[in-house]
Structure formats: structure tokens, C-alpha cells
Amino acid sequence: MRTLCASTLIGEFFVIGFAGLVAMKDPSLSMSTVWLVSGIAMVLCVLLCGMVTRPGGVALGWALQIALIASGVFVPTMYFMGAVFAALWWASVHFGRKVDEAKARFAAQSDSSTADAA
């Protein structure tokens, strides 16, 4: 699960950076506010890459997805991009857990067959 989720989060890192560049063109937003919010979100993406398997990591990832969709208020394209990344996040968590379960079953089978052979 960690690899799939981290890949999604790194993709979001870049999308948030590009959205920050687009948001800078909005005259109602100050450049410092845009980069403070974008910077915090980008750092959160990187930190979440290491926290995905810890308790609350997936929930924080969902909070980031909601914030990404909500950023569409300032950059309308982010409604679409946020929805795409929310779908990718769901797929990463869902299929990542299935892969982890399959790996655990395979490891248990190989351990039991090794023990039987001895």
C-alpha cells in the first residue's frame, strides 16, 4: 500500500505546486498566502509518504484529498484534479491493501511449506 499511496502523493505534490503558480495570477490572492498554503500542502504530501502505514495516515490522506478538491474555489481546474486524485487515492488504498494481504498470504504459505519440508 505504501508504494501506491506514496506515488499518488508525489503526483499531488507537483499538481499543488502548479496550482500555486496558477493561483498567483489571481489578483485577489496575495503571493505569500498562495505559497504559504501551497507550501504547507506540498510538505504534507511528502510527510504523508512516510506516514501512510501508520495509524491515521490514510485518514490524513483523505483530508488532503478533500482540501485539494476544495481548492477549486480558487483554481477551478482543481475541482477536476482533486476528484481525479481522490479516485487515485481510493484506488491506491484499496488495491494496496489487497496486495499487502496477498503478500502476507504468500509469505505464510512459503513459511509453512518450509516448516513442513524440515
PDB file of C-alpha atoms in Angstrom:
ATOM      1  CA  MET A   1       0.000   0.000   0.000  1.00  0.00           C
ATOM      2  CA  ARG A   2       2.831   2.343   0.853  1.00  0.00           C
ATOM      3  CA  THR A   3       4.266   2.413  -2.666  1.00  0.00           C
ATOM      4  CA  LEU A   4       0.949   3.101  -4.400  1.00  0.00           C
ATOM      5  CA  CYS A   5      -0.082   5.785  -1.912  1.00  0.00           C
ATOM      6  CA  ALA A   6       3.330   7.453  -1.998  1.00  0.00           C
ATOM      7  CA  SER A   7       3.197   7.581  -5.802  1.00  0.00           C
ATOM      8  CA  THR A   8      -0.187   9.297  -5.643  1.00  0.00           C
ATOM      9  CA  LEU A   9       1.067  11.781  -3.042  1.00  0.00           C
ATOM     10  CA  ILE A  10       4.149  12.674  -5.086  1.00  0.00           C
ATOM     11  CA  GLY A  11       1.910  13.330  -8.095  1.00  0.00           C
ATOM     12  CA  GLU A  12      -0.229  15.578  -5.894  1.00  0.00           C
ATOM     13  CA  PHE A  13       2.904  17.398  -4.745  1.00  0.00           C
ATOM     14  CA  PHE A  14       3.548  18.545  -8.301  1.00  0.00           C
ATOM     15  CA  VAL A  15      -0.106  19.336  -9.035  1.00  0.00           C
ATOM     16  CA  ILE A  16      -0.304  21.514  -5.915  1.00  0.00           C
ATOM     17  CA  GLY A  17       2.838  23.352  -6.990  1.00  0.00           C
ATOM     18  CA  PHE A  18       1.427  24.025 -10.444  1.00  0.00           C
ATOM     19  CA  ALA A  19      -1.909  25.094  -8.937  1.00  0.00           C
ATOM     20  CA  GLY A  20       0.020  27.560  -6.795  1.00  0.00           C
ATOM     21  CA  LEU A  21       1.520  29.058  -9.944  1.00  0.00           C
ATOM     22  CA  VAL A  22      -1.947  29.433 -11.441  1.00  0.00           C
ATOM     23  CA  ALA A  23      -3.367  30.885  -8.213  1.00  0.00           C
ATOM     24  CA  MET A  24      -0.636  33.567  -8.189  1.00  0.00           C
ATOM     25  CA  LYS A  25      -2.333  35.173 -11.200  1.00  0.00           C
ATOM     26  CA  ASP A  26      -5.491  35.835  -9.140  1.00  0.00           C
ATOM     27  CA  PRO A  27      -5.268  39.494  -8.080  1.00  0.00           C
ATOM     28  CA  SER A  28      -7.440  38.880  -5.010  1.00  0.00           C
ATOM     29  CA  LEU A  29      -4.862  36.478  -3.525  1.00  0.00           C
ATOM     30  CA  SER A  30      -1.532  37.599  -2.124  1.00  0.00           C
ATOM     31  CA  MET A  31       1.518  35.726  -3.321  1.00  0.00           C
ATOM     32  CA  SER A  32       2.636  34.999   0.244  1.00  0.00           C
ATOM     33  CA  THR A  33      -0.733  33.455   1.135  1.00  0.00           C
ATOM     34  CA  VAL A  34      -0.746  31.315  -2.000  1.00  0.00           C
ATOM     35  CA  TRP A  35       2.730  29.958  -1.337  1.00  0.00           C
ATOM     36  CA  LEU A  36       2.151  29.501   2.373  1.00  0.00           C
ATOM     37  CA  VAL A  37      -0.924  27.355   1.742  1.00  0.00           C
ATOM     38  CA  SER A  38       0.605  25.567  -1.253  1.00  0.00           C
ATOM     39  CA  GLY A  39       3.865  25.005   0.610  1.00  0.00           C
ATOM     40  CA  ILE A  40       2.123  23.512   3.631  1.00  0.00           C
ATOM     41  CA  ALA A  41       0.103  21.198   1.383  1.00  0.00           C
ATOM     42  CA  MET A  42       3.225  20.172  -0.543  1.00  0.00           C
ATOM     43  CA  VAL A  43       5.160  19.426   2.653  1.00  0.00           C
ATOM     44  CA  LEU A  44       2.169  17.448   3.937  1.00  0.00           C
ATOM     45  CA  CYS A  45       2.261  15.345   0.749  1.00  0.00           C
ATOM     46  CA  VAL A  46       5.907  14.472   1.329  1.00  0.00           C
ATOM     47  CA  LEU A  47       5.416  13.755   5.041  1.00  0.00           C
ATOM     48  CA  LEU A  48       2.391  11.572   4.334  1.00  0.00           C
ATOM     49  CA  CYS A  49       4.519   9.386   2.066  1.00  0.00           C
ATOM     50  CA  GLY A  50       6.236   8.087   5.193  1.00  0.00           C
ATOM     51  CA  MET A  51       3.148   8.092   7.397  1.00  0.00           C
ATOM     52  CA  VAL A  52       0.749   6.134   5.190  1.00  0.00           C
ATOM     53  CA  THR A  53       1.197   2.844   7.032  1.00  0.00           C
ATOM     54  CA  ARG A  54       0.961   4.434  10.487  1.00  0.00           C
ATOM     55  CA  PRO A  55      -2.310   4.904  12.349  1.00  0.00           C
ATOM     56  CA  GLY A  56      -4.181   7.890  10.956  1.00  0.00           C
ATOM     57  CA  GLY A  57      -2.018   8.149   7.842  1.00  0.00           C
ATOM     58  CA  VAL A  58      -4.774   7.140   5.444  1.00  0.00           C
ATOM     59  CA  ALA A  59      -7.241   9.472   7.201  1.00  0.00           C
ATOM     60  CA  LEU A  60      -4.813  12.385   6.797  1.00  0.00           C
ATOM     61  CA  GLY A  61      -4.526  11.440   3.137  1.00  0.00           C
ATOM     62  CA  TRP A  62      -8.311  11.673   2.810  1.00  0.00           C
ATOM     63  CA  ALA A  63      -8.234  15.097   4.494  1.00  0.00           C
ATOM     64  CA  LEU A  64      -5.660  16.195   1.922  1.00  0.00           C
ATOM     65  CA  GLN A  65      -7.905  14.936  -0.888  1.00  0.00           C
ATOM     66  CA  ILE A  66     -10.835  16.959   0.455  1.00  0.00           C
ATOM     67  CA  ALA A  67      -8.633  20.050   0.730  1.00  0.00           C
ATOM     68  CA  LEU A  68      -7.417  19.527  -2.825  1.00  0.00           C
ATOM     69  CA  ILE A  69     -10.994  19.393  -4.122  1.00  0.00           C
ATOM     70  CA  ALA A  70     -11.925  22.433  -2.015  1.00  0.00           C
ATOM     71  CA  SER A  71      -9.054  24.402  -3.552  1.00  0.00           C
ATOM     72  CA  GLY A  72     -11.213  24.507  -6.679  1.00  0.00           C
ATOM     73  CA  VAL A  73     -12.786  27.617  -5.154  1.00  0.00           C
ATOM     74  CA  PHE A  74      -9.581  29.486  -6.068  1.00  0.00           C
ATOM     75  CA  VAL A  75      -8.412  27.471  -9.074  1.00  0.00           C
ATOM     76  CA  PRO A  76     -11.483  25.921 -10.748  1.00  0.00           C
ATOM     77  CA  THR A  77      -9.450  23.227 -12.513  1.00  0.00           C
ATOM     78  CA  MET A  78      -8.659  21.812  -9.089  1.00  0.00           C
ATOM     79  CA  TYR A  79     -12.224  20.542  -8.757  1.00  0.00           C
ATOM     80  CA  PHE A  80     -11.425  18.125 -11.557  1.00  0.00           C
ATOM     81  CA  MET A  81      -7.832  17.417 -10.496  1.00  0.00           C
ATOM     82  CA  GLY A  82      -8.909  16.942  -6.892  1.00  0.00           C
ATOM     83  CA  ALA A  83     -11.551  14.423  -7.939  1.00  0.00           C
ATOM     84  CA  VAL A  84      -9.016  12.563 -10.078  1.00  0.00           C
ATOM     85  CA  PHE A  85      -6.532  12.376  -7.221  1.00  0.00           C
ATOM     86  CA  ALA A  86      -9.244  11.367  -4.750  1.00  0.00           C
ATOM     87  CA  ALA A  87     -10.075   8.463  -7.074  1.00  0.00           C
ATOM     88  CA  LEU A  88      -6.380   7.600  -7.339  1.00  0.00           C
ATOM     89  CA  TRP A  89      -6.068   7.783  -3.549  1.00  0.00           C
ATOM     90  CA  TRP A  90      -9.010   5.409  -3.125  1.00  0.00           C
ATOM     91  CA  ALA A  91      -7.512   3.001  -5.670  1.00  0.00           C
ATOM     92  CA  SER A  92      -4.088   3.189  -4.010  1.00  0.00           C
ATOM     93  CA  VAL A  93      -5.512   2.396  -0.585  1.00  0.00           C
ATOM     94  CA  HIS A  94      -7.944  -0.255  -1.807  1.00  0.00           C
ATOM     95  CA  PHE A  95      -5.638  -2.165  -4.122  1.00  0.00           C
ATOM     96  CA  GLY A  96      -2.577  -1.538  -1.957  1.00  0.00           C
ATOM     97  CA  ARG A  97      -4.273  -3.315   0.940  1.00  0.00           C
ATOM     98  CA  LYS A  98      -5.172  -6.216  -1.345  1.00  0.00           C
ATOM     99  CA  VAL A  99      -1.559  -6.504  -2.482  1.00  0.00           C
ATOM    100  CA  ASP A 100      -0.346  -6.400   1.133  1.00  0.00           C
ATOM    101  CA  GLU A 101      -2.808  -9.168   2.082  1.00  0.00           C
ATOM    102  CA  ALA A 102      -1.690 -11.291  -0.871  1.00  0.00           C
ATOM    103  CA  LYS A 103       1.973 -10.811   0.101  1.00  0.00           C
ATOM    104  CA  ALA A 104       1.195 -11.838   3.681  1.00  0.00           C
ATOM    105  CA  ARG A 105      -0.652 -14.967   2.486  1.00  0.00           C
ATOM    106  CA  PHE A 106       2.203 -15.884   0.160  1.00  0.00           C
ATOM    107  CA  ALA A 107       4.760 -15.386   2.949  1.00  0.00           C
ATOM    108  CA  ALA A 108       2.669 -17.534   5.314  1.00  0.00           C
ATOM    109  CA  GLN A 109       2.365 -20.279   2.695  1.00  0.00           C
ATOM    110  CA  SER A 110       6.072 -20.297   1.970  1.00  0.00           C
ATOM    111  CA  ASP A 111       6.870 -20.364   5.696  1.00  0.00           C
ATOM    112  CA  SER A 112       4.513 -23.271   6.300  1.00  0.00           C
ATOM    113  CA  SER A 113       5.854 -25.216   3.312  1.00  0.00           C
ATOM    114  CA  THR A 114       9.418 -24.636   4.524  1.00  0.00           C
ATOM    115  CA  ALA A 115       8.450 -25.852   8.008  1.00  0.00           C
ATOM    116  CA  ASP A 116       6.738 -28.935   6.520  1.00  0.00           C
ATOM    117  CA  ALA A 117       9.812 -29.804   4.464  1.00  0.00           C
ATOM    118  CA  ALA A 118      12.066 -29.690   7.541  1.00  0.00           C
TER     119      ALA A 118
END
